Coordinates of C-alpha atoms in Angstrom, one line a residue:
M1 CA 46.9 19.1 -1.8
G2 CA 45.5 22.2 -0.2
T3 CA 42.1 23.4 -0.4
K4 CA 41.7 27.0 -1.5
A5 CA 39.4 29.2 0.9
A6 CA 36.4 30.7 -0.4
P7 CA 36.5 34.2 -1.3
Q8 CA 35.2 36.7 1.4
K9 CA 32.4 38.9 0.5
D10 CA 32.7 42.7 1.0
L11 CA 30.7 43.0 4.2
N12 CA 31.4 47.0 4.2
L13 CA 28.3 47.9 2.1
S14 CA 27.6 51.6 1.6
N15 CA 24.5 53.0 3.2
S16 CA 22.9 53.1 -0.6
E17 CA 23.8 49.6 -1.0
D18 CA 22.6 48.5 2.3
D19 CA 19.3 50.3 1.8
V20 CA 18.6 48.9 -1.7
F21 CA 19.4 45.6 -0.3
M22 CA 16.9 45.8 2.8
K23 CA 14.3 47.3 0.5
S24 CA 14.5 44.4 -2.0
R25 CA 14.6 42.0 1.0
S26 CA 11.3 43.5 2.5
A27 CA 9.9 43.5 -0.7
R28 CA 10.5 39.8 -1.3
K29 CA 9.0 39.2 2.1
R30 CA 6.0 41.2 1.4
K31 CA 5.5 39.5 -1.9
A32 CA 5.8 36.0 -0.3
Q33 CA 3.4 36.9 2.4
G34 CA 0.8 38.0 -0.2
I35 CA 0.7 41.6 1.1
R36 CA 0.0 44.2 -1.6
H37 CA 1.4 47.8 -1.6
R38 CA 0.2 51.0 -3.2
L39 CA -3.1 50.0 -3.9
N40 CA -4.9 53.2 -5.6
S41 CA -8.5 52.2 -6.1
S42 CA -11.0 50.3 -3.8
S43 CA -11.9 47.9 -6.6
K44 CA -8.4 46.7 -6.6
K45 CA -8.7 46.1 -2.9
K46 CA -11.9 44.3 -3.3
K47 CA -10.5 42.0 -6.1
I48 CA -7.5 41.2 -3.9
I49 CA -9.4 40.9 -0.5
S50 CA -11.9 38.5 -2.5
C51 CA -9.1 36.5 -4.0
K52 CA -7.4 36.1 -0.6
L53 CA -10.5 34.9 0.8
S54 CA -11.1 32.4 -1.6
T55 CA -7.7 31.0 -1.5
S56 CA -7.5 31.2 2.3
S57 CA -11.1 29.4 2.5
T58 CA -9.8 26.4 0.5
G59 CA -6.0 26.2 1.6
S60 CA -7.0 26.6 5.5
F61 CA -9.1 24.5 7.8
S62 CA -11.1 25.7 10.9
K63 CA -11.3 23.7 14.2
E64 CA -15.0 22.8 13.2
N65 CA -13.8 21.7 9.8
L66 CA -10.9 19.5 11.1
R67 CA -13.2 18.1 13.8
G68 CA -15.9 17.0 11.0
K69 CA -13.0 15.6 8.9
N70 CA -11.6 13.7 12.0
K71 CA -15.2 12.2 12.7
K72 CA -15.6 11.1 9.1
L73 CA -12.3 9.6 9.3
A74 CA -13.0 7.7 12.4
V75 CA -16.0 6.6 10.9
D76 CA -14.2 5.4 7.7
L77 CA -11.7 3.6 10.0
Q78 CA -14.4 1.9 12.0
K79 CA -16.0 0.8 8.7
L80 CA -12.6 -0.8 7.5
K81 CA -11.9 -2.3 10.7
I82 CA -15.3 -4.3 10.3
T83 CA -14.5 -5.0 6.9
L84 CA -11.1 -6.4 8.0
S85 CA -12.6 -8.3 10.6
K86 CA -15.2 -9.9 8.1
L87 CA -12.3 -10.5 5.7
N88 CA -10.3 -12.2 8.6
R89 CA -13.2 -14.6 9.6
E90 CA -13.7 -15.5 6.0
Y91 CA -9.8 -15.9 5.7
V92 CA -9.9 -18.3 8.5
A93 CA -13.1 -20.4 7.4
L94 CA -11.3 -20.8 3.9
Q95 CA -8.1 -22.0 5.6
K96 CA -10.2 -24.6 7.6
Y97 CA -11.9 -25.8 4.5
N98 CA -8.5 -25.9 2.6
Q99 CA -7.2 -28.0 5.5
E100 CA -10.1 -30.3 5.2
A101 CA -10.0 -30.6 1.6
M102 CA -6.4 -31.4 1.7
V103 CA -7.0 -34.1 4.4
T104 CA -9.5 -35.5 2.0
V105 CA -7.2 -35.5 -0.7
R106 CA -4.8 -37.3 1.3
R107 CA -7.2 -40.0 2.3
K108 CA -8.4 -40.5 -1.4
R109 CA -4.9 -40.8 -2.6
A110 CA -4.2 -43.5 -0.1
Q111 CA -7.2 -45.2 -1.0
V112 CA -6.3 -45.1 -4.8
N113 CA -2.6 -46.3 -3.9
D114 CA -4.2 -49.1 -1.7
I115 CA -6.4 -50.3 -4.5
Q116 CA -3.6 -50.0 -7.1
N117 CA -1.1 -52.1 -4.9
H118 CA -4.0 -54.8 -4.6
I119 CA -4.5 -54.8 -8.3
K120 CA -0.8 -55.3 -8.7
N121 CA -0.5 -58.0 -6.0
E122 CA -3.5 -59.7 -7.4
T123 CA -2.1 -59.4 -11.0
K124 CA 1.2 -61.1 -9.8
M125 CA -0.5 -63.9 -8.1
R126 CA -2.8 -64.7 -11.0
I127 CA 0.4 -64.5 -13.3
Q128 CA 2.3 -66.8 -11.0
V129 CA -0.6 -69.2 -10.7
C130 CA -1.1 -69.4 -14.5
H131 CA 2.5 -69.9 -14.7
T132 CA 2.5 -72.4 -12.2
S133 CA -0.5 -74.3 -13.9
T134 CA 1.1 -74.2 -17.3
W135 CA 4.3 -75.5 -15.9
Y136 CA 2.2 -78.3 -14.3
M137 CA 0.5 -79.1 -17.2
F138 CA 3.4 -79.7 -19.4
T139 CA 5.6 -81.2 -16.6
F140 CA 3.1 -84.0 -15.9
R141 CA 2.0 -85.0 -19.2

């Protein structure tokens, strides 16, 4: 299976076609750059200039503006670092408290198990004593 070659464009344009192409290309460039042509009245110029100033002032940043923003961001970053260190200290304290609580819980469970085992052993002994004493009572009568 062979692939077909893409059709070649005709690069031999006449002068008039070439001029039209270049003019449309330059017109698109001017439009993209925001340059207006053939302004007849000064009021149109003022409107366009004021429009350009308002859009450029919001869209671009001066060095001083950027320095101010960087300082503000640096202050915000410092505040966040302080907050993070406080949260880390609280987290470590909570972990320590949790560890101590788990030790206490284990100790209490061990005490409960010891008491339950003691009760179970005591009950077994009483049952055996009762059983033995009743056995003696009926046997030696």
